[in-house]
Every structure is written in C-alpha cells, then in structure tokens.
CSV table of C-alpha atoms (C1' of nucleotides) in Angstrom, one decimal:
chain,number,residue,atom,x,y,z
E,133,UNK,CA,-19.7,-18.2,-115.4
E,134,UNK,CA,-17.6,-17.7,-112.1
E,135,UNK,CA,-14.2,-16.6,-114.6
E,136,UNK,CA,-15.4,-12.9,-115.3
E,137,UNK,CA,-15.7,-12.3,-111.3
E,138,UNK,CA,-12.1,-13.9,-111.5
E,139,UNK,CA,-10.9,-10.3,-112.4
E,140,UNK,CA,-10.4,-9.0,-109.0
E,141,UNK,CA,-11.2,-5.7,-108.7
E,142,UNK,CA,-9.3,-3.7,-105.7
E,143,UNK,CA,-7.4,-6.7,-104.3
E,144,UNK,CA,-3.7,-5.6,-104.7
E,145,UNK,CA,-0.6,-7.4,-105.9
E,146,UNK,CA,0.4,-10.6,-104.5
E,147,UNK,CA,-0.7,-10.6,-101.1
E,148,UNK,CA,-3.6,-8.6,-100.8
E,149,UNK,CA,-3.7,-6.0,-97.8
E,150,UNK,CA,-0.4,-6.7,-96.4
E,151,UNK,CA,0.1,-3.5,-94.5
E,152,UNK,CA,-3.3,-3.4,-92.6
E,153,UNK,CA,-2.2,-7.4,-92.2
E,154,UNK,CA,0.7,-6.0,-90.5
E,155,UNK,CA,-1.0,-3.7,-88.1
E,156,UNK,CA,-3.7,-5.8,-86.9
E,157,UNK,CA,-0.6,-8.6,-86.5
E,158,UNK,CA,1.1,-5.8,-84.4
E,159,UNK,CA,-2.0,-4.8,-82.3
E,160,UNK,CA,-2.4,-8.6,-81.8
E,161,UNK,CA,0.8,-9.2,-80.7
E,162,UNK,CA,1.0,-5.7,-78.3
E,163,UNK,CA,-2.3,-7.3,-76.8
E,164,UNK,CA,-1.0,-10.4,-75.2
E,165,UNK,CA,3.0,-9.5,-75.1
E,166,UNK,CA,3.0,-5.6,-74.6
E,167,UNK,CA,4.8,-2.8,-76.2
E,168,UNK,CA,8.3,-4.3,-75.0
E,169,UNK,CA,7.9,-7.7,-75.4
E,170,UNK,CA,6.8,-7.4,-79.2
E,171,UNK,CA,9.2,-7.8,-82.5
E,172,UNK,CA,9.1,-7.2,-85.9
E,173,UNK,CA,9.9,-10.4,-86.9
E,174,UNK,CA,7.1,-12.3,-85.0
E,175,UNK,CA,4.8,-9.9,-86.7
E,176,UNK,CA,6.1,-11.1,-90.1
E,177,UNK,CA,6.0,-14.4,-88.8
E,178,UNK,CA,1.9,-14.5,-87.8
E,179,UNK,CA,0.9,-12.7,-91.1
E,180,UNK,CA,2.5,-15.6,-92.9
E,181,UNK,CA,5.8,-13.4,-94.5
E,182,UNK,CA,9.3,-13.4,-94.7
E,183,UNK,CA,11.5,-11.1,-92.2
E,184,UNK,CA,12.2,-9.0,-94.8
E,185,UNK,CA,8.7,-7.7,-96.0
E,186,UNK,CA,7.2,-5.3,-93.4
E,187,UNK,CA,10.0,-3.3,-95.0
E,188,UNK,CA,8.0,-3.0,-98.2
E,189,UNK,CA,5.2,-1.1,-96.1
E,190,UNK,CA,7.2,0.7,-93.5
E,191,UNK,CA,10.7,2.4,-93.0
E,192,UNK,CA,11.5,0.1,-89.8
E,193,UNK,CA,9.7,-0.6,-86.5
E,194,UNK,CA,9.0,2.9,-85.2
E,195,UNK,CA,7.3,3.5,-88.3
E,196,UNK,CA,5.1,0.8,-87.7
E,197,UNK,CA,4.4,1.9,-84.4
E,198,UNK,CA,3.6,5.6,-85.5
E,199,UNK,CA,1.1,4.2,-87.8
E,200,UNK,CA,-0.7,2.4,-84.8
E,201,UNK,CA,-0.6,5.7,-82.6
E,202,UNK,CA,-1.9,8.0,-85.5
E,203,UNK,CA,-5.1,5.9,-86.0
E,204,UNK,CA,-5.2,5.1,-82.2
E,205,UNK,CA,-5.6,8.9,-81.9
E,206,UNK,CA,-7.7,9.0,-84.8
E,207,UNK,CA,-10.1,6.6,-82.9
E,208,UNK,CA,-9.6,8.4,-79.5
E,209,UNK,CA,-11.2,11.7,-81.5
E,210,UNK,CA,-14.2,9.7,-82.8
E,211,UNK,CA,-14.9,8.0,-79.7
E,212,UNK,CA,-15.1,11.4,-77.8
E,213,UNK,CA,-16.7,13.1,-80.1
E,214,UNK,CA,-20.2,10.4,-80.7
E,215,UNK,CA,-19.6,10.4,-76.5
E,216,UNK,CA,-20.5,14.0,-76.0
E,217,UNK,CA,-23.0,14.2,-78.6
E,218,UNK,CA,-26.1,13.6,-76.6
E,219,UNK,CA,-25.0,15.8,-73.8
E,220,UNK,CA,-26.3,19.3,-73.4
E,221,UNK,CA,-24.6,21.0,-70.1
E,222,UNK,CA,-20.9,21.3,-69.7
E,223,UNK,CA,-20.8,18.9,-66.6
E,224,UNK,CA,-22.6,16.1,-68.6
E,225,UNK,CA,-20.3,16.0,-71.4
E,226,UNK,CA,-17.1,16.2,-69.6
E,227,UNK,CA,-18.1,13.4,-67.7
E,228,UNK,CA,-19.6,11.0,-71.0
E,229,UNK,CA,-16.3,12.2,-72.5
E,230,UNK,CA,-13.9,10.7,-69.6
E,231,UNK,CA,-15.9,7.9,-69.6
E,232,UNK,CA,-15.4,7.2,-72.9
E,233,UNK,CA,-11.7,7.6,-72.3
E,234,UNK,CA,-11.9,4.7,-69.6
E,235,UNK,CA,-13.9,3.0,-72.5
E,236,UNK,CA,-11.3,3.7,-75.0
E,237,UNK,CA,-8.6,2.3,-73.0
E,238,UNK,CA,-10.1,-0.7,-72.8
E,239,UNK,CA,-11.7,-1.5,-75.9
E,240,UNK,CA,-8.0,-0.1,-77.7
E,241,UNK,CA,-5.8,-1.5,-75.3
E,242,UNK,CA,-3.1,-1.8,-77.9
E,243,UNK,CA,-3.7,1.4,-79.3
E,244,UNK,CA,-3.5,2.8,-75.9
E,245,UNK,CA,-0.4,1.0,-74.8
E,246,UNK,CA,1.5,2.5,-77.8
E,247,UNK,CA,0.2,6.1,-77.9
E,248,UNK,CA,1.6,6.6,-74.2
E,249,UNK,CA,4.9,5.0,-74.9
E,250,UNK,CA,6.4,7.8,-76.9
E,251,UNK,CA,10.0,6.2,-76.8
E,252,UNK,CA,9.0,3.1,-79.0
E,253,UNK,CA,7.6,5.1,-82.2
E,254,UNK,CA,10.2,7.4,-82.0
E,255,UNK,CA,8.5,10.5,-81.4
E,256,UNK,CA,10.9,13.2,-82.8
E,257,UNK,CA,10.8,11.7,-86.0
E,258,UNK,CA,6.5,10.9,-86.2
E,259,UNK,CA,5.8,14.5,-85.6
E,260,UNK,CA,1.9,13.1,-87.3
E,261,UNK,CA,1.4,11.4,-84.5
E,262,UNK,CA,1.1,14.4,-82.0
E,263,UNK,CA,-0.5,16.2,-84.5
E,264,UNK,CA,-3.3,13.6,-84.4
E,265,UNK,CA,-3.0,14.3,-80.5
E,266,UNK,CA,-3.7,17.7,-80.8
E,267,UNK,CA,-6.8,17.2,-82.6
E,268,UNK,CA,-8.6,14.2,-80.0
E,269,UNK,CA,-7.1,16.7,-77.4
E,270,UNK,CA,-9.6,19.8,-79.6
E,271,UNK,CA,-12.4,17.5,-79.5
E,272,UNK,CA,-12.8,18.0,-75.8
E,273,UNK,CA,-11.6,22.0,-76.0
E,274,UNK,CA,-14.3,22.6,-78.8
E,275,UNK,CA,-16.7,20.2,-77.1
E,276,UNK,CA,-16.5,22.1,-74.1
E,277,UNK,CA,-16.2,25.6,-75.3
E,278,UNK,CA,-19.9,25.6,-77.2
E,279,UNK,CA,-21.7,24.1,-73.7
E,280,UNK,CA,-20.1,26.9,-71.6
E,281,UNK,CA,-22.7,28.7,-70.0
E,282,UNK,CA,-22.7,32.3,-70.4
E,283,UNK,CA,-21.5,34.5,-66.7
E,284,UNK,CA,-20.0,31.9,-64.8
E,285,UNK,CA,-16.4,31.9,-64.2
E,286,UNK,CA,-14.8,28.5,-64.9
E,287,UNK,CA,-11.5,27.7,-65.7
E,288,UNK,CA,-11.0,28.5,-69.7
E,289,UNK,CA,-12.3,25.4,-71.9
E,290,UNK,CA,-8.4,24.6,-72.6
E,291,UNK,CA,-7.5,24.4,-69.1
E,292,UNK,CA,-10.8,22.4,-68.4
E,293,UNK,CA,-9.5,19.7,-71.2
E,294,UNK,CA,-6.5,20.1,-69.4
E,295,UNK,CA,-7.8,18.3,-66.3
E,296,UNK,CA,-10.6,15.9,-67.6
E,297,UNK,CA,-8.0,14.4,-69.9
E,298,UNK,CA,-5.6,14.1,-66.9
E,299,UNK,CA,-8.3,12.6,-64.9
E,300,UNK,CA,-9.2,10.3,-67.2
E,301,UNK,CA,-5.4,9.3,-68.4
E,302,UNK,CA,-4.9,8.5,-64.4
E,303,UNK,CA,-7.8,5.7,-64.0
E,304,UNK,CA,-6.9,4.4,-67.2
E,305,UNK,CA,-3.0,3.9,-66.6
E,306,UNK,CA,-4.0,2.3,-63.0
E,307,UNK,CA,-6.9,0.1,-65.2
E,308,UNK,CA,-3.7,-0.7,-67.3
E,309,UNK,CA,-1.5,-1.7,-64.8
E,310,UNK,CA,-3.7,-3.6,-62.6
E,311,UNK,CA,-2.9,-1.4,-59.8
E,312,UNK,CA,-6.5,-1.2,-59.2
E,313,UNK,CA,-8.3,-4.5,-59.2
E,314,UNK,CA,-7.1,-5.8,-55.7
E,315,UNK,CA,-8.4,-2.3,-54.2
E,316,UNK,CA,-11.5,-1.9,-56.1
E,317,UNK,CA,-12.2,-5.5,-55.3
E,318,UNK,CA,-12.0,-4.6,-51.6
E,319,UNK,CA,-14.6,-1.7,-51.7
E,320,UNK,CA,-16.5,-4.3,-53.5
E,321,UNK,CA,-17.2,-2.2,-56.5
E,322,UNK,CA,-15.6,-2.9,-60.1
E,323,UNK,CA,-12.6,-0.3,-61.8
E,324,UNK,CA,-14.9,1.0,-64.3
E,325,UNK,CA,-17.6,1.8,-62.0
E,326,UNK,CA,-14.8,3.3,-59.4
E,327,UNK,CA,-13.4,5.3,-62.3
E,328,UNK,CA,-16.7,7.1,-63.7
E,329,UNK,CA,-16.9,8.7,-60.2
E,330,UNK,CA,-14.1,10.6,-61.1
E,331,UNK,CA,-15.4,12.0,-64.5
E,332,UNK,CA,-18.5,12.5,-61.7
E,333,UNK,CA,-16.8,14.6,-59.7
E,334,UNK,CA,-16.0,16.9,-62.5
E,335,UNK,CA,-19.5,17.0,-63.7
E,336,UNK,CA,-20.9,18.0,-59.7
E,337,UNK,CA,-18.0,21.2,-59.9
E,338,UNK,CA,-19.1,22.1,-63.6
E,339,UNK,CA,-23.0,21.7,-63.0
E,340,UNK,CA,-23.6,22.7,-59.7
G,296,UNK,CA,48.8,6.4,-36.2
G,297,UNK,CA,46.5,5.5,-38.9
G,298,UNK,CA,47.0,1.7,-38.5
G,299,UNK,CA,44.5,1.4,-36.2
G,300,UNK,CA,41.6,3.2,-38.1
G,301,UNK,CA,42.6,0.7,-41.2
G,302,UNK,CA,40.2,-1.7,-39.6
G,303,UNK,CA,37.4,-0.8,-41.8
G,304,UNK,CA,34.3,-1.0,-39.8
G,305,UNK,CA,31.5,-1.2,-42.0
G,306,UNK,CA,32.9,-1.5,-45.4
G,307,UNK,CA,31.5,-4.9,-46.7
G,308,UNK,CA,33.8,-7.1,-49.0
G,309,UNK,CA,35.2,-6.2,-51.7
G,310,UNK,CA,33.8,-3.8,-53.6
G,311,UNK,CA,32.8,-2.2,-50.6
G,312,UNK,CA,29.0,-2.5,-51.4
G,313,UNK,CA,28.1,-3.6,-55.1
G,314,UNK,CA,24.5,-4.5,-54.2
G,315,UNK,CA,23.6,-0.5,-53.6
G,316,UNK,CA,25.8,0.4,-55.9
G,317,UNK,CA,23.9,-1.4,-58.5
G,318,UNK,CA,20.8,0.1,-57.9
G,319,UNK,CA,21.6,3.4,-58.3
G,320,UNK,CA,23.6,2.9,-61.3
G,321,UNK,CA,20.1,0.8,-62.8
G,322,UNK,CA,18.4,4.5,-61.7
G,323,UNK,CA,20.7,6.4,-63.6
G,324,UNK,CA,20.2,4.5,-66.2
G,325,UNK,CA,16.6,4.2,-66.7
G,326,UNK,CA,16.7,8.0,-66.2
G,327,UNK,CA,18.6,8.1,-69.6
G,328,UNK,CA,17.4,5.3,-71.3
G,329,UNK,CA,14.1,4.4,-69.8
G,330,UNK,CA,12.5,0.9,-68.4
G,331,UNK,CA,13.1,-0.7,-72.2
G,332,UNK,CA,17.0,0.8,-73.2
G,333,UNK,CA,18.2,-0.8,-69.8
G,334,UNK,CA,20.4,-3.6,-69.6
G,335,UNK,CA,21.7,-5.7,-67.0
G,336,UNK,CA,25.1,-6.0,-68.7
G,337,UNK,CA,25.4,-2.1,-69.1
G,338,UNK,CA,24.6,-1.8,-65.5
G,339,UNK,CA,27.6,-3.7,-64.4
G,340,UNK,CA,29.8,-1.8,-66.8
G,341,UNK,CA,28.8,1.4,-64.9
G,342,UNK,CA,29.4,0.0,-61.6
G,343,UNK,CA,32.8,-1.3,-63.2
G,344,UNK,CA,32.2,-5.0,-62.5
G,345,UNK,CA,32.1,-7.6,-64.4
G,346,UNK,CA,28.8,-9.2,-66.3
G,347,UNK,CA,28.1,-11.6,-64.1
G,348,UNK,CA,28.7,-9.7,-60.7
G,349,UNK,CA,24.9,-8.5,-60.4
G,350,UNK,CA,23.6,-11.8,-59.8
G,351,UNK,CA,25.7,-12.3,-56.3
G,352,UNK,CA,23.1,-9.9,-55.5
G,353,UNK,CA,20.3,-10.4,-57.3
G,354,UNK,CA,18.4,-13.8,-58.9
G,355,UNK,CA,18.2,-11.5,-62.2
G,356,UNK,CA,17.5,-8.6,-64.2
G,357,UNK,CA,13.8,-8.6,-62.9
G,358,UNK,CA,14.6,-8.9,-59.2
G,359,UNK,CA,16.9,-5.4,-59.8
G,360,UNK,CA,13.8,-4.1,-61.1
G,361,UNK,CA,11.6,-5.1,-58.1
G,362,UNK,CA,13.8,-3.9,-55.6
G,363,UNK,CA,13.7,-0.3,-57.2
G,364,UNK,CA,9.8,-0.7,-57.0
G,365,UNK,CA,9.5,-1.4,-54.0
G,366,UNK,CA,11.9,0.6,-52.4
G,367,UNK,CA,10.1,3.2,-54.8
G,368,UNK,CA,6.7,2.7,-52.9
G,369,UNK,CA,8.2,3.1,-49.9
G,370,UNK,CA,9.7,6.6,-50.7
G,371,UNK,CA,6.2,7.3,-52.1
G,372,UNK,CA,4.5,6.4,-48.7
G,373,UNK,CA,7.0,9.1,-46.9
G,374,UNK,CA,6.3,11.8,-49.8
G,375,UNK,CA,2.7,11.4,-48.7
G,376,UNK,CA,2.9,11.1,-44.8
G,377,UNK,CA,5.3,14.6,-44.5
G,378,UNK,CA,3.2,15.7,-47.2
G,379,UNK,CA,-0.4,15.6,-45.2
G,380,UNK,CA,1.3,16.5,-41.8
G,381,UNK,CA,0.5,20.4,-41.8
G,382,UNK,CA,-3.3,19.7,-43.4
G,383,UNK,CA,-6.4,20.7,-41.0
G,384,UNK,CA,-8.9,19.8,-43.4
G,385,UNK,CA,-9.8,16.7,-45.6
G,386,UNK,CA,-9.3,18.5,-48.7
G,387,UNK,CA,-6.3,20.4,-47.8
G,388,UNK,CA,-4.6,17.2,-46.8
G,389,UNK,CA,-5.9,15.1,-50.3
G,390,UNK,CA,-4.2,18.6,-52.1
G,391,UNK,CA,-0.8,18.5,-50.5
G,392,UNK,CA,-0.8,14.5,-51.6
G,393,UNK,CA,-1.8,14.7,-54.8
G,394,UNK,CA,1.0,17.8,-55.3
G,395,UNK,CA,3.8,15.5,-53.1
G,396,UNK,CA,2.1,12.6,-55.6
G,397,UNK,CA,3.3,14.5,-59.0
G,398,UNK,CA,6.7,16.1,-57.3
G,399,UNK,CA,7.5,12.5,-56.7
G,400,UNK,CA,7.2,12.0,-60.0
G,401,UNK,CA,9.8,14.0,-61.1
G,402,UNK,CA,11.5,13.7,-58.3
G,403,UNK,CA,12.0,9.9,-58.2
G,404,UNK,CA,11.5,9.5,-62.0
G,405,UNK,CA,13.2,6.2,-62.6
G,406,UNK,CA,11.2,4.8,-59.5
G,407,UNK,CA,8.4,6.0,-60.8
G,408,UNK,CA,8.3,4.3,-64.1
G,409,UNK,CA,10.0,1.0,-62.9
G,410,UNK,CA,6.9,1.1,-60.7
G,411,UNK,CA,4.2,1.3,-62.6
G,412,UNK,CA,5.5,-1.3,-65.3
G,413,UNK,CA,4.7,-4.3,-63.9
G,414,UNK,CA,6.6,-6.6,-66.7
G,415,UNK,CA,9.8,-5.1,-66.7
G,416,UNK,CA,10.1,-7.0,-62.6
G,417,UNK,CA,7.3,-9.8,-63.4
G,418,UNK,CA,4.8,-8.8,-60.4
G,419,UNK,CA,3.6,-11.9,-59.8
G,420,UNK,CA,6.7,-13.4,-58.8
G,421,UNK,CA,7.4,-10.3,-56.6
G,422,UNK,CA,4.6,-9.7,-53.8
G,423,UNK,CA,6.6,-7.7,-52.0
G,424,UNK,CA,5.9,-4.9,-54.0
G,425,UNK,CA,2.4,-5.1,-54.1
G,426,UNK,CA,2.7,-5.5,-50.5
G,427,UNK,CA,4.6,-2.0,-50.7
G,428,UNK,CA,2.1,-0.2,-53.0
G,429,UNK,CA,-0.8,-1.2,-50.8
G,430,UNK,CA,1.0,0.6,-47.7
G,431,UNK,CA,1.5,3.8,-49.9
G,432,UNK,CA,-2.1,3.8,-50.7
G,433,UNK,CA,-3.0,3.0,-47.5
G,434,UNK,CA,-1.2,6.2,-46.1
G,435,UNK,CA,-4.1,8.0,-48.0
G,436,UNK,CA,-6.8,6.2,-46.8
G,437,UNK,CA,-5.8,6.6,-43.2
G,438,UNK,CA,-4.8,10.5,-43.7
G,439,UNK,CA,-8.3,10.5,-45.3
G,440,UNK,CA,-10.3,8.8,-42.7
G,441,UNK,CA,-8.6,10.6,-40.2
G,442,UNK,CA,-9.3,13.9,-40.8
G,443,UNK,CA,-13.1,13.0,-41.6
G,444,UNK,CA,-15.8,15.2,-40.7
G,445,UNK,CA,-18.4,14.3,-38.9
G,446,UNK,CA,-22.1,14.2,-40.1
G,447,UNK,CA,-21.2,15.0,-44.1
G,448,UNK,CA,-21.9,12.5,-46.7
G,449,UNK,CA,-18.6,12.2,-48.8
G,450,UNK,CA,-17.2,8.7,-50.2
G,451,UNK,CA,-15.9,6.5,-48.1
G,452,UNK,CA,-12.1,7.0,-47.2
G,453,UNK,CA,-10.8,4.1,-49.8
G,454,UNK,CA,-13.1,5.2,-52.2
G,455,UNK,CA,-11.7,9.2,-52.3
G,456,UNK,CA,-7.8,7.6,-52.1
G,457,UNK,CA,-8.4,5.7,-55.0
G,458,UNK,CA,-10.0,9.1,-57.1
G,459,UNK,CA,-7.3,11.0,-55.4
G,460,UNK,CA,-4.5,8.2,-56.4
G,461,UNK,CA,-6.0,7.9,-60.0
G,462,UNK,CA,-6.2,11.7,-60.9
G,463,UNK,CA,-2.7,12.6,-59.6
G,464,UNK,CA,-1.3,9.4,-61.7
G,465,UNK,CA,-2.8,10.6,-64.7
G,466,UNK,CA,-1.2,14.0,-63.8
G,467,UNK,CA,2.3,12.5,-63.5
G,468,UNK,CA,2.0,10.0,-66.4
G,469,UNK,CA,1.0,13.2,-68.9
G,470,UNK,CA,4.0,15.2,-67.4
G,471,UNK,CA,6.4,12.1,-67.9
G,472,UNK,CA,4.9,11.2,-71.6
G,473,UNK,CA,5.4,14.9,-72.1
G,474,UNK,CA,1.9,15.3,-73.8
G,475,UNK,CA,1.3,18.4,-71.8
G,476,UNK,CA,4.3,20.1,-72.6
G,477,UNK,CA,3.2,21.9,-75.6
G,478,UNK,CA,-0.7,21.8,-74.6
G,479,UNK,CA,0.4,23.7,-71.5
G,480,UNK,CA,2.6,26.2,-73.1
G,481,UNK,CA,-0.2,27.2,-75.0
G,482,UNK,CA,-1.9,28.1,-72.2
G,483,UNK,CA,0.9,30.1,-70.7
G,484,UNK,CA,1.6,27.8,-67.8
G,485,UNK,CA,3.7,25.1,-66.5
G,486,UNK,CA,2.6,21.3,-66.5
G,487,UNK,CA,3.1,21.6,-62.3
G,488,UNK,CA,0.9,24.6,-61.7
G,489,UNK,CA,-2.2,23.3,-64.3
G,490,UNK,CA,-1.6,19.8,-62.6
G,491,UNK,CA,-2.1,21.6,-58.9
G,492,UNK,CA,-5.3,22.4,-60.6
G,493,UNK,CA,-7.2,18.9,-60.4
G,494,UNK,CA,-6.0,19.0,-56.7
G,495,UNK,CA,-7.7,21.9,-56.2
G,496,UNK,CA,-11.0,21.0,-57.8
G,497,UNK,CA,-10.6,18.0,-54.9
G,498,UNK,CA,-9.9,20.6,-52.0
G,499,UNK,CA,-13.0,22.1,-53.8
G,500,UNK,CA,-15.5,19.6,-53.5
G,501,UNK,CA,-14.1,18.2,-50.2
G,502,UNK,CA,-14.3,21.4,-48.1
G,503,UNK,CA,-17.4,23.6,-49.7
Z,175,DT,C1',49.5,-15.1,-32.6
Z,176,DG,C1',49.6,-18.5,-36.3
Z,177,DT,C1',47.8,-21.7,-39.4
Z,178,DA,C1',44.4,-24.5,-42.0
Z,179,DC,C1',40.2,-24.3,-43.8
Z,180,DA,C1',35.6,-22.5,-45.4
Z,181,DT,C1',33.2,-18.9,-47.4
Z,182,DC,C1',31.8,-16.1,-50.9
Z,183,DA,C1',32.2,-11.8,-53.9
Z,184,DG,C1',34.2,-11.3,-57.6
Z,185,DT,C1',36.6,-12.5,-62.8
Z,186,DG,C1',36.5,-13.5,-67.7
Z,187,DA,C1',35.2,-16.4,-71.3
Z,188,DA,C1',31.6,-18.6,-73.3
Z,189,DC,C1',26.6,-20.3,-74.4
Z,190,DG,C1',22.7,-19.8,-77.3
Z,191,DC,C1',19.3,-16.6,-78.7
Z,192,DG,C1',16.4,-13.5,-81.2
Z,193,DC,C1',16.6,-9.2,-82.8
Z,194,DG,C1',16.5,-5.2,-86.6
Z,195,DT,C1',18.0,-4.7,-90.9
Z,196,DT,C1',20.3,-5.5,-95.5
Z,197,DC,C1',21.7,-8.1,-99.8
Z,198,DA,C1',20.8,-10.2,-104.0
Z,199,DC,C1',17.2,-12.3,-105.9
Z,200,DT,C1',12.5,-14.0,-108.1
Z,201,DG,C1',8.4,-14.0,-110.0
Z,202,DA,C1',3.8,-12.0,-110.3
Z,203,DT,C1',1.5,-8.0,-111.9
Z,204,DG,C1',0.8,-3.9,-114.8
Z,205,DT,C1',1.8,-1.1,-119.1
Z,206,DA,C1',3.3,0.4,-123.9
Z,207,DC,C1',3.1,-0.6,-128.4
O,65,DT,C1',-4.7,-10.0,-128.7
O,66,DG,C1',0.3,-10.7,-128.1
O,67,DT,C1',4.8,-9.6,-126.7
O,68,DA,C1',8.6,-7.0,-124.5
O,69,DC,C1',9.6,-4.5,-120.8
O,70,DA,C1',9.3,-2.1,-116.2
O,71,DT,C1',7.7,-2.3,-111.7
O,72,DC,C1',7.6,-3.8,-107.3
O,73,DA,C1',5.9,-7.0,-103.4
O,74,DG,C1',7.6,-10.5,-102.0
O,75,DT,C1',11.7,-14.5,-100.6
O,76,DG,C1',15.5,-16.5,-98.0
O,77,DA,C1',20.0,-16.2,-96.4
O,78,DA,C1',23.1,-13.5,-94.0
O,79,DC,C1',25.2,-9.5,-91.2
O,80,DG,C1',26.6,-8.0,-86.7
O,81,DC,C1',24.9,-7.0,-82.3
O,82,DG,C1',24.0,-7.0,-77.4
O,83,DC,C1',21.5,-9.4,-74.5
O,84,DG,C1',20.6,-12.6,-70.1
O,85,DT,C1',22.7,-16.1,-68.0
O,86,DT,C1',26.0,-19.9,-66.8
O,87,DC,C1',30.7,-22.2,-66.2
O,88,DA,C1',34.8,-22.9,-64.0
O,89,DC,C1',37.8,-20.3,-61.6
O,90,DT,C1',40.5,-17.0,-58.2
O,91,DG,C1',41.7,-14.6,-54.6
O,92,DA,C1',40.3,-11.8,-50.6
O,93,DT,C1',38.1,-12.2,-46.2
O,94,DG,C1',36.4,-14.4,-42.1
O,95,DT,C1',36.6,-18.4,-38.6
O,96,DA,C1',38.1,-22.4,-35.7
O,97,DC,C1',41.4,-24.2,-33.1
DNA sequence: TGTACATCAGTGAACGCGCGTTCACTGATGTAC
DNA sequence: TGTACATCAGTGAACGCGCGTTCACTGATGTAC
C-alpha cells in the first residue's frame, strides 16, 4: 500500500530543497543574462516563490552569490585535480590542468562569471570564498611540486602555478568575452583548439 | 586690451565642452565604482549638468560606454606600437607587449574593464569597437610578422598574437580581480614582476 | 553694424520601472507530554 | 494516539530608492540679409 512510502523520508518542510532551488535558479539566470543583468527577485520568481523567501536561505544577494563562487571553486579543485591525474611529467600536467581550466570555463560558465567578479559577492565580507581559492589554486602547487624532477632549475612550483593559472585565466576571459571567435575564425582554427596551445607552450618549456 | 582676446577661439558652446567632459567623469567613476556602480545620472552630477544633458551627446548610457572602448583600444594600439619600437628580436618585441599589455591595465583601468565587458555598451550595436580591437591586435601581428626569422618553424604571426594577447589578459584580469595579491605576497613578489614572468617564458621559446 | 531668425546645448520636472529589503502574517511541520 | 505548543518556511503587500529616458521649455550662440 502506496500510504507507508507516503512518510517522506529527507524531503524538508514545505517546499522541498528550496535553497539548491535558488542556486541553480541563479546559475540559470547568470547563464543567459549575466552577473549584471541578474536580480533576486526574478530568481524568486522562476523557482515559483514570493520576493520575500530567498531571505529564509540567505542574508541578501551577495550571500547568494558567495554560495555560487564557493562551490564554483570547489568544482574548479576537482576538475584540476581528476585532470592531472593521468599525467606523469611536470609539462604534461600543467598543460591537462590549463586545459581543464578552458574546460571549466566553459562547462561552469556561471560559476566562472561570478567567481571573477569579486564586487558582486561582496568579497570583504565572504572571506570563504577566497579560502576555497586558495585551495583550487594548491591543487596546481601540490600537483606540480610531486612531478618536479630532481636537478633542474625551474621556477618554484608556486610561481609555476602562478603563470599556468594566468595563462589559462587569459584564454578563458577572451573565450568569455567573445573577443576571440572572429580571430580564431580567421586562422581557421576553433578557440579551444587555439587556446590548448598555450597550456602547450608551457608543457615544451617544462619538458624539454 | 583684453577685449580682443574675449573672442574665444575654440571654446564650444556653453559649457565649453560637456561631451569630453563626460567621459572622463564616466572614467573616474568606473575607477571608483566599477562598470556595474555607474550611473548615467551620477555622471552628470559630476560634470554639474543636469540629467538629461548627456544625451545631446550621446544616444544613451551604452553609447558613453562604447566611446570609452573604443577610444580604449586605440590607446591600447599606441601602448603596443612605442612598446615594440626598441625590440630586435621576435621574442623581445612579444615581451615588451605583453609588459606595455598589463601596465595598460593599470594604467588605463577604467578603459580596460569598460573594454572587455561587452554588455555594459551592447557590442553588437557598436562595430566600431570591434573595428578598434581588431587594429590593436593587429599591431601584434604585424610587429610579429615583421620581425620574423627566416627558416624557423614558429606559429604563424596571428596565431602567436593571439597566445601573446590571451596570456597577458589573463595577467591583467588576475591583477585587476586582485586574486594574486595575496598568492604573490606569499611568494615575496609583486603581481608586475611574477606577471613579467609569462612574458619571459615567450621571449624564451621564441628566441632559443 | 543691426536686426530677425534658426539652431541647439542646456534646464528641470516628470514618467514608469524594477530593484533589494522589511513588515506583519499564516499555515504547515515537528515536539513534549 | 491525541492534544497543545513552538518552530520556521513560506506569503503578499509595502517601503523608499535611484535609475534611464522623455517632455516641454529657455536662453545663449551663430547666420542671413
């Protein structure tokens, strides 16, 4: 008889998951209208809920935000870390690691948008959110410090991290922007493919 | 007698000339309150005009923003050309670029992030500053090619300006998000000096 | 040089709008006995 | 199992605000004759 399932077990009170309703609302919204464009009370508005209720789940908008950066971060981490797993010289996994940046970008573009946009989640007062930085940003240093290779002098691993993450941060902002598809179209090549020369270029210096 | 000098020679109408007076009041604003803050209204108060001044000189808000873009690329595309003058080689010349790209930057930091949001002055109905990024970028590519040497196989001249382009943006975007502030004071250096680095790993692989 | 007219850069008030946030509340859910 | 109470996720109306933009205008400047 279908009335003892009836007991629901972990849905919550009235409407079920509103908070993660709220974030994928948000990221929705961020996706087609961008990190300006976006307002808490067209969130409330597509998950089916009065102005008022985000408030139950968050202190105000920046909060909201902050939330989205953290796990963005938290995502960022994961990615680069199942990246570099298969690599086994320095070079290779710099390079599978900005790659995976690129990737990132694209697959998180919300996520992306609002990590790099410190002003609209309030940075001062989310100081979890850079926290959540630093540790994507000690994937690549730890990453990259247990592939160095022993006499060499290379830049330290921090500095290393340093650059690929620059490198990588510039093709995806241009990605972002658009700034690249009338060029790349020109050399006949696609942004992606354009961009993972650059996390090549790193690779040929580190491996050579 | 001063009489004669009244006759103003170049002074414009009334205010003298509002429409340059308005951008640089929109640049000092954005360099307080960034790209999302700024407000057409607020920009008018600063130039001590009334709200509806601006748009004798401009259709609206976004054309404001486009002219700062564009004339933004343009100061970009003289960074670069006095930047590359003194070079010899093809990597020296794609270093001093990528170091006159992040100095610009700073330099010019209002241009640079009206520039590289293409919302906040609605690209598509601005083509003239595409038109003005693609001579920036094309100030690269001709530096590049020029100073080609013969018989080597390196990328094609378009192809290294774009990898140049991309990994000095992601330089400048870190430096204005401020993510590297506390990453590079951990490493006992300034932002500039580890960003001069991914220039130098260019220089590297161009010149060897 | 003087006068009538056209131009046009400004004024100042007003428009409608959507926003973030708060108030006072309701009604569903969980808990103690 | 039943009842009284506490909790708390929601509702819906309202707040004050600053925005971009437009309206009808004024008054300074330039131009024709």
């Amino acid at each position: 008889v279908p009335t003892i399932r009836k007991k629901r077990v972990a849905a919550p009170y009235h409407h079920g998951d509103l908070r993660n309703e709220l974030v994928s609302s948000t990221l929705q919204l961020i996706d087609g209208v961008g990190t300006e464009g976006f307002s808490l009370r067209e969130v409330a508005r597509q998950a089916g809920v009065s102005p008022r209720a985000p408030y139950q789940h968050f202190e105000n908008k920046a909060a909201l935000l902050a939330e989205i950066a953290r796990r963005g971060y938290e995502l960022l981490a994961d990615a680069l870390r199942k990246a570099a797993a298969p690599a086994r010289t320095q070079g290779d996994a710099v390079r599978r690691m900005m790659d995976a940046y690129v990737v990132f970008s694209r697959t998180h573009r919300s996520h992306f948008r609002v990590m790099f946009r410190p002003a609209v989640y309030d940075k001062p007062r989310h100081p979890e959110v850079a926290e959540a930085g630093d540790r994507a940003m000690a994937v690549l240093v730890d990453v990259i410090a247990s592939l160095a290779r022993g006499a060499r002098s290379t830049p330290s691993p921090e500095r290393l991290a340093v650059l690929a993450w620059a490198t990588a941060h510039g093709a995806a902002s241009l990605l972002e922007d658009g700034a690249l598809e009338r060029r790349s179209a020109a050399l006949g090549s696609n942004p992606l493919e354009l961009l993972s020369e650059c996390a090549s270029n790193f690779e040929a210096l580190l491996d050579r």
